[in-house]
Short mmCIF file of C-alpha atoms in Angstrom, two decimals:
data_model
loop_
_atom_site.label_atom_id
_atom_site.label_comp_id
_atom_site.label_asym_id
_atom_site.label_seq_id
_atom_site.Cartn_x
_atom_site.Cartn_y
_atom_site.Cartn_z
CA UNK A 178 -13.25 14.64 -9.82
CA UNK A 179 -13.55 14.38 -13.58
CA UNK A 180 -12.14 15.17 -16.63
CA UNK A 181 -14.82 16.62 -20.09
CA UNK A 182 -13.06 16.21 -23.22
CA UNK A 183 -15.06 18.18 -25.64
CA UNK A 184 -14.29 17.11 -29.27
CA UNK A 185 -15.56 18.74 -32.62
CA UNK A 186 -14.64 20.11 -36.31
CA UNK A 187 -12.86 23.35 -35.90
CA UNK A 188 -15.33 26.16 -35.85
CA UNK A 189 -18.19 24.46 -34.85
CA UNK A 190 -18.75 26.04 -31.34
CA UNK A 191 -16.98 23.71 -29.09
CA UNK A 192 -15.99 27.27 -26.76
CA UNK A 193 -19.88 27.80 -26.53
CA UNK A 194 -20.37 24.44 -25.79
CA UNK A 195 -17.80 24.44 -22.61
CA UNK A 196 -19.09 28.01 -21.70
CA UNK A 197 -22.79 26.39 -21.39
CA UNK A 198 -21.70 23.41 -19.47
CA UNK A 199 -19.02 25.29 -17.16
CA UNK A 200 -22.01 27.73 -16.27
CA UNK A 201 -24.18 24.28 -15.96
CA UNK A 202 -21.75 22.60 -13.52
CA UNK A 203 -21.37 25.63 -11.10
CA UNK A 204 -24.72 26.12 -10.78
CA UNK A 205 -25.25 22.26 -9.54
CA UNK A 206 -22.55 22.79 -7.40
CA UNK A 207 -23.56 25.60 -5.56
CA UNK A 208 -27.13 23.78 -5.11
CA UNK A 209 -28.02 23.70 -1.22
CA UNK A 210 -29.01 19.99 -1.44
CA UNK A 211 -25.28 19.14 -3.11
CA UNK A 212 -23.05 17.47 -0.95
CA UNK A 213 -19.89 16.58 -2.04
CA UNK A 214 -17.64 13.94 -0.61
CA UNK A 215 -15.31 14.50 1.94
CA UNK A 216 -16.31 18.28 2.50
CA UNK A 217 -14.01 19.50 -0.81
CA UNK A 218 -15.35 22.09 -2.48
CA UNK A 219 -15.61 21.43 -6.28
CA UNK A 220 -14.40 23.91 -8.53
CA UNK A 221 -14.86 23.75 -12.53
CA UNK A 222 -11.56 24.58 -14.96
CA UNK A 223 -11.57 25.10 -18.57
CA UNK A 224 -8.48 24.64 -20.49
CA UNK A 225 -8.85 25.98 -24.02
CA UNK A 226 -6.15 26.63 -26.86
CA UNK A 227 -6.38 30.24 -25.77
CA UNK A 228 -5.66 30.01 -22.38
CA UNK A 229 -2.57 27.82 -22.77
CA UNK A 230 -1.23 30.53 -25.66
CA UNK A 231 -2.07 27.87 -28.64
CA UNK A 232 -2.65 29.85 -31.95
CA UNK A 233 -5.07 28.87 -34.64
CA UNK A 234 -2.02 28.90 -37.26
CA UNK A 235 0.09 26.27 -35.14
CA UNK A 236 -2.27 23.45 -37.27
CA UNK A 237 -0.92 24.71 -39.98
CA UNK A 238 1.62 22.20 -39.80
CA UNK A 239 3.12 19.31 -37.71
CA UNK A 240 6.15 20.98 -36.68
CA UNK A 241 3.82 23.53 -34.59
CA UNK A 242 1.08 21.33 -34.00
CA UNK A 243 2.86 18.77 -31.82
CA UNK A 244 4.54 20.78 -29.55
CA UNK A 245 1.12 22.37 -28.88
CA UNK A 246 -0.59 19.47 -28.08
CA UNK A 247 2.09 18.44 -25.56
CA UNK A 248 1.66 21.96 -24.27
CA UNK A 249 -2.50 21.59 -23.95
CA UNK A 250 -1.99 17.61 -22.12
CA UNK A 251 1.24 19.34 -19.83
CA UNK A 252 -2.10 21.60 -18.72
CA UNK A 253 -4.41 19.26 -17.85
CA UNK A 254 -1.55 16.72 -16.33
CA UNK A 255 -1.19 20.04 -13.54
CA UNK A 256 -5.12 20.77 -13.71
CA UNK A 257 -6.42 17.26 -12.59
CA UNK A 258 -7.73 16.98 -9.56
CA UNK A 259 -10.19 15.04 -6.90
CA UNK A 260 -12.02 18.67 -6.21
CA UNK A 261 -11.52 19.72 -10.18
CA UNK A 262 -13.89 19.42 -12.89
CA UNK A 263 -12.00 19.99 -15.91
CA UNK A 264 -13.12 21.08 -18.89
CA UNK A 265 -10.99 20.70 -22.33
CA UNK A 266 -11.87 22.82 -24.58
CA UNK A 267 -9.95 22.23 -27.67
CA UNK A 268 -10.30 20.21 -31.23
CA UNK A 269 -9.19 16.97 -29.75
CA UNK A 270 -9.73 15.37 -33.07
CA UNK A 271 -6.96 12.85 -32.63
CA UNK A 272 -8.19 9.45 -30.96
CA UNK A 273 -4.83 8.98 -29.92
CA UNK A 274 -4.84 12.26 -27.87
CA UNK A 275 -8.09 11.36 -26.64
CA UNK A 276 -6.58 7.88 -25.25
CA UNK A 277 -3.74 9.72 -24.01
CA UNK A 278 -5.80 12.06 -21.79
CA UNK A 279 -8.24 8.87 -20.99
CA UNK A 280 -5.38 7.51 -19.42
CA UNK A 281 -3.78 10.46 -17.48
CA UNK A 282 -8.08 10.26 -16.02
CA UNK A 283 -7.42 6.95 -15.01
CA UNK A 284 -4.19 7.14 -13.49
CA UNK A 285 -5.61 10.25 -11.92
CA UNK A 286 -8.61 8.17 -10.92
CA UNK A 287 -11.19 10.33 -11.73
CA UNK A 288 -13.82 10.02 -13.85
CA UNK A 289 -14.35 10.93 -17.78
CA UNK A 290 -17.08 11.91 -20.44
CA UNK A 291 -16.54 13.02 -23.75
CA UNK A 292 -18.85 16.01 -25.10
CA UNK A 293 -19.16 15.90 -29.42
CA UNK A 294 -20.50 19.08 -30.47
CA UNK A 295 -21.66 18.28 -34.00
CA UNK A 296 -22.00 20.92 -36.82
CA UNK A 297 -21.94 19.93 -40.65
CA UNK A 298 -18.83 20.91 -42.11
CA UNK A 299 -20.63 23.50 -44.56
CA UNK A 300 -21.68 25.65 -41.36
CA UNK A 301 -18.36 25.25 -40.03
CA UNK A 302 -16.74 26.64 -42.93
CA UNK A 303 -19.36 29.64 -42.79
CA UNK A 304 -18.59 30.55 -39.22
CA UNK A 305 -14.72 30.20 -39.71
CA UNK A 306 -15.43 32.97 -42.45
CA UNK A 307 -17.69 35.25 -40.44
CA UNK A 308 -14.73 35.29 -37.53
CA UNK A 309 -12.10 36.20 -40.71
CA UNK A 310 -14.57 39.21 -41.76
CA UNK A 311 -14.78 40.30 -37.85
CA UNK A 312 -10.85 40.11 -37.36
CA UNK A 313 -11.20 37.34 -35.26
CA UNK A 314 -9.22 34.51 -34.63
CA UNK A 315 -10.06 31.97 -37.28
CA UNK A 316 -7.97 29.01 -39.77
CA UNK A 317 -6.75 29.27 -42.87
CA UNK A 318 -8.84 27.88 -45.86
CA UNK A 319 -5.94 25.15 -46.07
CA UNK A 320 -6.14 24.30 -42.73
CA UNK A 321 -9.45 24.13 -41.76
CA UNK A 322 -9.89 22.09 -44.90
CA UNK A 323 -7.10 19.58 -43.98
CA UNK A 324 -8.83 19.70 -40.22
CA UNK A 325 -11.80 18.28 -41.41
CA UNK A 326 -10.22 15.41 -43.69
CA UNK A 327 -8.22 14.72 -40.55
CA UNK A 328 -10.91 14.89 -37.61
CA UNK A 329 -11.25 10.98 -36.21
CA UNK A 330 -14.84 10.75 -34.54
CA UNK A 331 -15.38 10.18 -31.35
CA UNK A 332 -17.20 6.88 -30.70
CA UNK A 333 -19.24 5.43 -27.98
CA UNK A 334 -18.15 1.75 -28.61
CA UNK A 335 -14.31 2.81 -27.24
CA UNK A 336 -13.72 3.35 -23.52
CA UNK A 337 -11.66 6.57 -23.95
CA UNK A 338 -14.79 8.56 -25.21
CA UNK A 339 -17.22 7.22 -23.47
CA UNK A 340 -19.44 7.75 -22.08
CA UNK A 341 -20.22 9.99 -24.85
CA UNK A 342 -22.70 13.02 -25.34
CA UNK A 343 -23.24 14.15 -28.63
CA UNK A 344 -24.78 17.96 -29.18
CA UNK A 345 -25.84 19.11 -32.73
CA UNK A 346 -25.54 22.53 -33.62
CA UNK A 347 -28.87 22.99 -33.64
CA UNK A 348 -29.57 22.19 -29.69
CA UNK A 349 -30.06 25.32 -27.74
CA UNK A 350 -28.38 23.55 -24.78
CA UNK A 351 -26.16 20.56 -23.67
CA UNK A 352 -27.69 17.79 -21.54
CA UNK A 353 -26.27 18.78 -18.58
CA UNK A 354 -28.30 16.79 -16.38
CA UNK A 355 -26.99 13.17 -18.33
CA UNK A 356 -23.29 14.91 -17.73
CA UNK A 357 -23.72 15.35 -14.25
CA UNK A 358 -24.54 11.93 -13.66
CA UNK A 359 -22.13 10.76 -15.56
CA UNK A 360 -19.19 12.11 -13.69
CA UNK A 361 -20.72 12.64 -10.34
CA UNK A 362 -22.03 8.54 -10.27
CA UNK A 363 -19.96 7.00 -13.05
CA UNK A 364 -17.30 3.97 -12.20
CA UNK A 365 -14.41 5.20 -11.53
CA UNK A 366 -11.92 3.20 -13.71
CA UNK A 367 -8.57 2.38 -11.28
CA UNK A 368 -4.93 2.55 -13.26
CA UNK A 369 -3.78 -0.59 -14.60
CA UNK A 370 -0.08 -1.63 -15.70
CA UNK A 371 -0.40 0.91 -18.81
CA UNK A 372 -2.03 3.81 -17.13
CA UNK A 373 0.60 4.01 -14.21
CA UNK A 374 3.09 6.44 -13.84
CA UNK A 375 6.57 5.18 -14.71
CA UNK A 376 8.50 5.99 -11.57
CA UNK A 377 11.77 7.07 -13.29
CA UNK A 378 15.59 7.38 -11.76
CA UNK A 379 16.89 10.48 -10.80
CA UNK A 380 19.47 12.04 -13.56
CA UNK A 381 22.77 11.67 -11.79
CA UNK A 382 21.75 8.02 -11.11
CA UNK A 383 24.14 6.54 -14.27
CA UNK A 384 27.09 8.10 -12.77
CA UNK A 385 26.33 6.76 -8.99
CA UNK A 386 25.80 3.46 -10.38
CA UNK A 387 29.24 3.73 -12.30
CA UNK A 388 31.11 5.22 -9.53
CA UNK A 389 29.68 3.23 -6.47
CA UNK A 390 30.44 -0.21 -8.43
CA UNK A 391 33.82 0.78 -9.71
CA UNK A 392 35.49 1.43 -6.32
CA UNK A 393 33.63 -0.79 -4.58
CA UNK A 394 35.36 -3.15 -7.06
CA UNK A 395 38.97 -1.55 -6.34
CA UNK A 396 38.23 -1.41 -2.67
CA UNK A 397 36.94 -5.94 -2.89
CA UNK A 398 40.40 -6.19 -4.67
CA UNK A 399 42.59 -4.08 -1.90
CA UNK A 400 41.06 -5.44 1.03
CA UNK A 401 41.53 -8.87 -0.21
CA UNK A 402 45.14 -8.41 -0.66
CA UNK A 403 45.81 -7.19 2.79
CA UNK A 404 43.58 -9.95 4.81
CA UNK A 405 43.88 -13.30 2.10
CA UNK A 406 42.48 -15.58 5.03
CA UNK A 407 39.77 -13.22 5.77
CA UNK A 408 35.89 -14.56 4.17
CA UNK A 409 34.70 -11.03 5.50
CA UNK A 410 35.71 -7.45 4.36
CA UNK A 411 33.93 -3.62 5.40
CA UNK A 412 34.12 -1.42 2.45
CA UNK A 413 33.49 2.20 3.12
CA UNK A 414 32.06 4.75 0.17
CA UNK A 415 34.43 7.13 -0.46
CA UNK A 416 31.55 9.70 -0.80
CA UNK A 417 29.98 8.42 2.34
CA UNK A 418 32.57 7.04 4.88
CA UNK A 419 30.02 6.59 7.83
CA UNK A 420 28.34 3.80 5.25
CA UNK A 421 29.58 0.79 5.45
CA UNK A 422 28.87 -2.33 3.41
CA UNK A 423 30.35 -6.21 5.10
CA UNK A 424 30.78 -8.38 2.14
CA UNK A 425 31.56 -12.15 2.40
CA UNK A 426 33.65 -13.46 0.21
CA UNK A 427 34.19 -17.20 -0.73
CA UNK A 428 37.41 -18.80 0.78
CA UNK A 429 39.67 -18.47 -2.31
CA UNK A 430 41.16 -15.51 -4.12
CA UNK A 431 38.79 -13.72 -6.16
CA UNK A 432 40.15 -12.34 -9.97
CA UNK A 433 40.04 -8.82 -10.91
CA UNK A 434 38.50 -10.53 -14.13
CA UNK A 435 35.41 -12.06 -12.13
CA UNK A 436 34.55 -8.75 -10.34
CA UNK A 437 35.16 -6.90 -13.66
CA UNK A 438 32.51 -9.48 -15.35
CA UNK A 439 30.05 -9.35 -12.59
CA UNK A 440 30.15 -5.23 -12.33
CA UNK A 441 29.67 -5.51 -16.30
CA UNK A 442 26.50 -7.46 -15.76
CA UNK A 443 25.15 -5.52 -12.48
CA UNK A 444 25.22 -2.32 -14.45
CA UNK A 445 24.06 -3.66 -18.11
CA UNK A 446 20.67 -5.18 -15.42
CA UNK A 447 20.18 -1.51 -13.89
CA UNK A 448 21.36 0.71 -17.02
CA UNK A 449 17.96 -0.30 -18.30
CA UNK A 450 15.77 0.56 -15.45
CA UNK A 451 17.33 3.84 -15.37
CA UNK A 452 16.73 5.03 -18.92
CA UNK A 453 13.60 3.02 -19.29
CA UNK A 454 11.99 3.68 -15.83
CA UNK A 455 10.46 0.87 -13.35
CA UNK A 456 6.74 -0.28 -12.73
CA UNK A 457 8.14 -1.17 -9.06
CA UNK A 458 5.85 -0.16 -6.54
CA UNK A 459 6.88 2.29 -4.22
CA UNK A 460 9.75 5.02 -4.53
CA UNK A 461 13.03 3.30 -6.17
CA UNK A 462 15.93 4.62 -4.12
CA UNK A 463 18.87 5.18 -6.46
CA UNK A 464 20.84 6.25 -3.55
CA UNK A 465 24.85 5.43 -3.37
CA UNK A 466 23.94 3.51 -0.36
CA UNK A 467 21.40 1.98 -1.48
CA UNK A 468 23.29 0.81 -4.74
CA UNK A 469 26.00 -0.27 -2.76
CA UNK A 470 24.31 -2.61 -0.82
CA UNK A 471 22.45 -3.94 -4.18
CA UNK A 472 25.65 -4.38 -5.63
CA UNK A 473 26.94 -6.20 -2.81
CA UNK A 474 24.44 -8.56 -2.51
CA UNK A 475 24.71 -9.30 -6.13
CA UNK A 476 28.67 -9.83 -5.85
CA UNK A 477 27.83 -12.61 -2.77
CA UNK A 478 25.25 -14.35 -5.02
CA UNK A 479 27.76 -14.38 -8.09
CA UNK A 480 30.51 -15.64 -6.20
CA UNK A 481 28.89 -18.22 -4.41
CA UNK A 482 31.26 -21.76 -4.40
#
């Protein structure tokens, strides 16, 4: 149904923040007067760094941050849902991040806000401290500081963080009312050619491409020696002998060296959808059949007289 990003300096109550609005949304939903479409019932998620196992010392450096990050958007990539309203509750600092989960929304197609919890960075460093006196979980001087230099606002002119709610620290609540509109009425931006899924080949699909055009190539060549006169030969896959594949061939001998050329080419064409994926619609079937038959429609158009 939606996806909240809520973005902030570290320390500056972004978990408070989520808590209010999570308590916000469920009570909307469980209105009498709320009816939602198609009969789902809603339910609302929050994802924080301490749920998914990410510790306030992996920003201390790149090597750990990364990984957690991909760890945090693997969450909310399993999370998303029509009857979900998801709630990230993590620094988010990066605009790139924040694009990145924008378009996961999209291709998701469900809606997005962006919540800013705003603190100046003086109180922030004075309630990282007060969690380090209570044994609580807090960031190291250098990292908090290098946090801060680092954080990359959030901006309502950009379409990945709008639309955009800012909260100041000194706001006893979050506008929950302009939220709920926002991602109970807001457009609901479709996937476009770089928010789509690449639909990617299965992992044994290099060595069925290999194998299929490789004997299919030995089997053009012995077929061809026992039936010169014929335009017409059945191939069978060795893996699959029930499958078979009718080629027509032109009426003159064809070279080992043409078929070798061709299969060359066939394979260079498909090597790169496999490793790069395909925007095809639909499931790509990278079955040996159905490479066989590709394969064999490619060796008719190549050989054409």
């Amino acid at each position: 149904m939606a996806l909240i990003t809520i973005s902030g300096y570290p320390s500056s109550g972004k978990t408070h923040r989520a808590l209010q609005l999570k308590t916000f949304l469920e009570s909307k939903l469980s209105e009498p007067d709320y009816i939602s479409a198609g009969g789902r019932k809603f339910k609302v998620v929050i994802v924080s760094d301490d749920s998914v196992g990410i510790k306030k010392q992996d920003y201390d450096n790149a090597r750990t941050e990364k990984p957690a990050r991909q760890t945090l958007f693997t969450t909310l990539q399993r999370l998303m849902a029509p009857d979900t309203l998801l709630i990230i509750d993590s620094l988010n600092y990066i605009k790139g991040f924040r694009y990145q989960m924008y378009c996961a929304a999209r291709e998701m197609k469900v809606r997005v806000s962006t919540v800013y919890v705003v603190a100046t960075a003086e109180k922030c460093r004075e309630w990282n401290k007060e969690r380090r006196e209570k044994t609580e979980k807090s960031y190291s001087d250098e990292t908090f500081e290098n946090l801060l230099m680092r954080y990359e606002e959030p901006s309502s002119m950009v379409r990945w963080d709008s639309p955009l709610f800012t909260v100041p620290w000194i706001d006893e609540d979050i506008p929950g009312e302009d939220i709920w509109k926002a991602i109970t009425e807001g457009v609901i931006k479709p996937p476009n050619a770089g928010t789509q899924a690449v639909a990617k080949a299965p992992t044994d699909a290099l060595r069925t491409l290999e194998t299929i055009t490789t004997s299919m190539v030995s089997s053009i060549m012995s077929e061809q020696s026992l039936s010169s006169s014929s335009s017409s030969i059945t191939i069978y896959l060795p893996s699959a002998p029930d499958v078979k594949v009718h080629l027509k061939l032109p009426p003159r001998n064809i070279t080992l060296s043409e078929l070798q050329r061709i299969k060359r080419q066939f394979v260079t064409v498909h090597k790169k959808a496999i490793t790069l994926g395909t925007t095809e619609k639909g499931a790509v079937d990278w079955s040996e059949e159905s490479v066989a038959r590709k394969f064999k429609d490619y060796v008719e158009e190549n050989l054409k007289p």
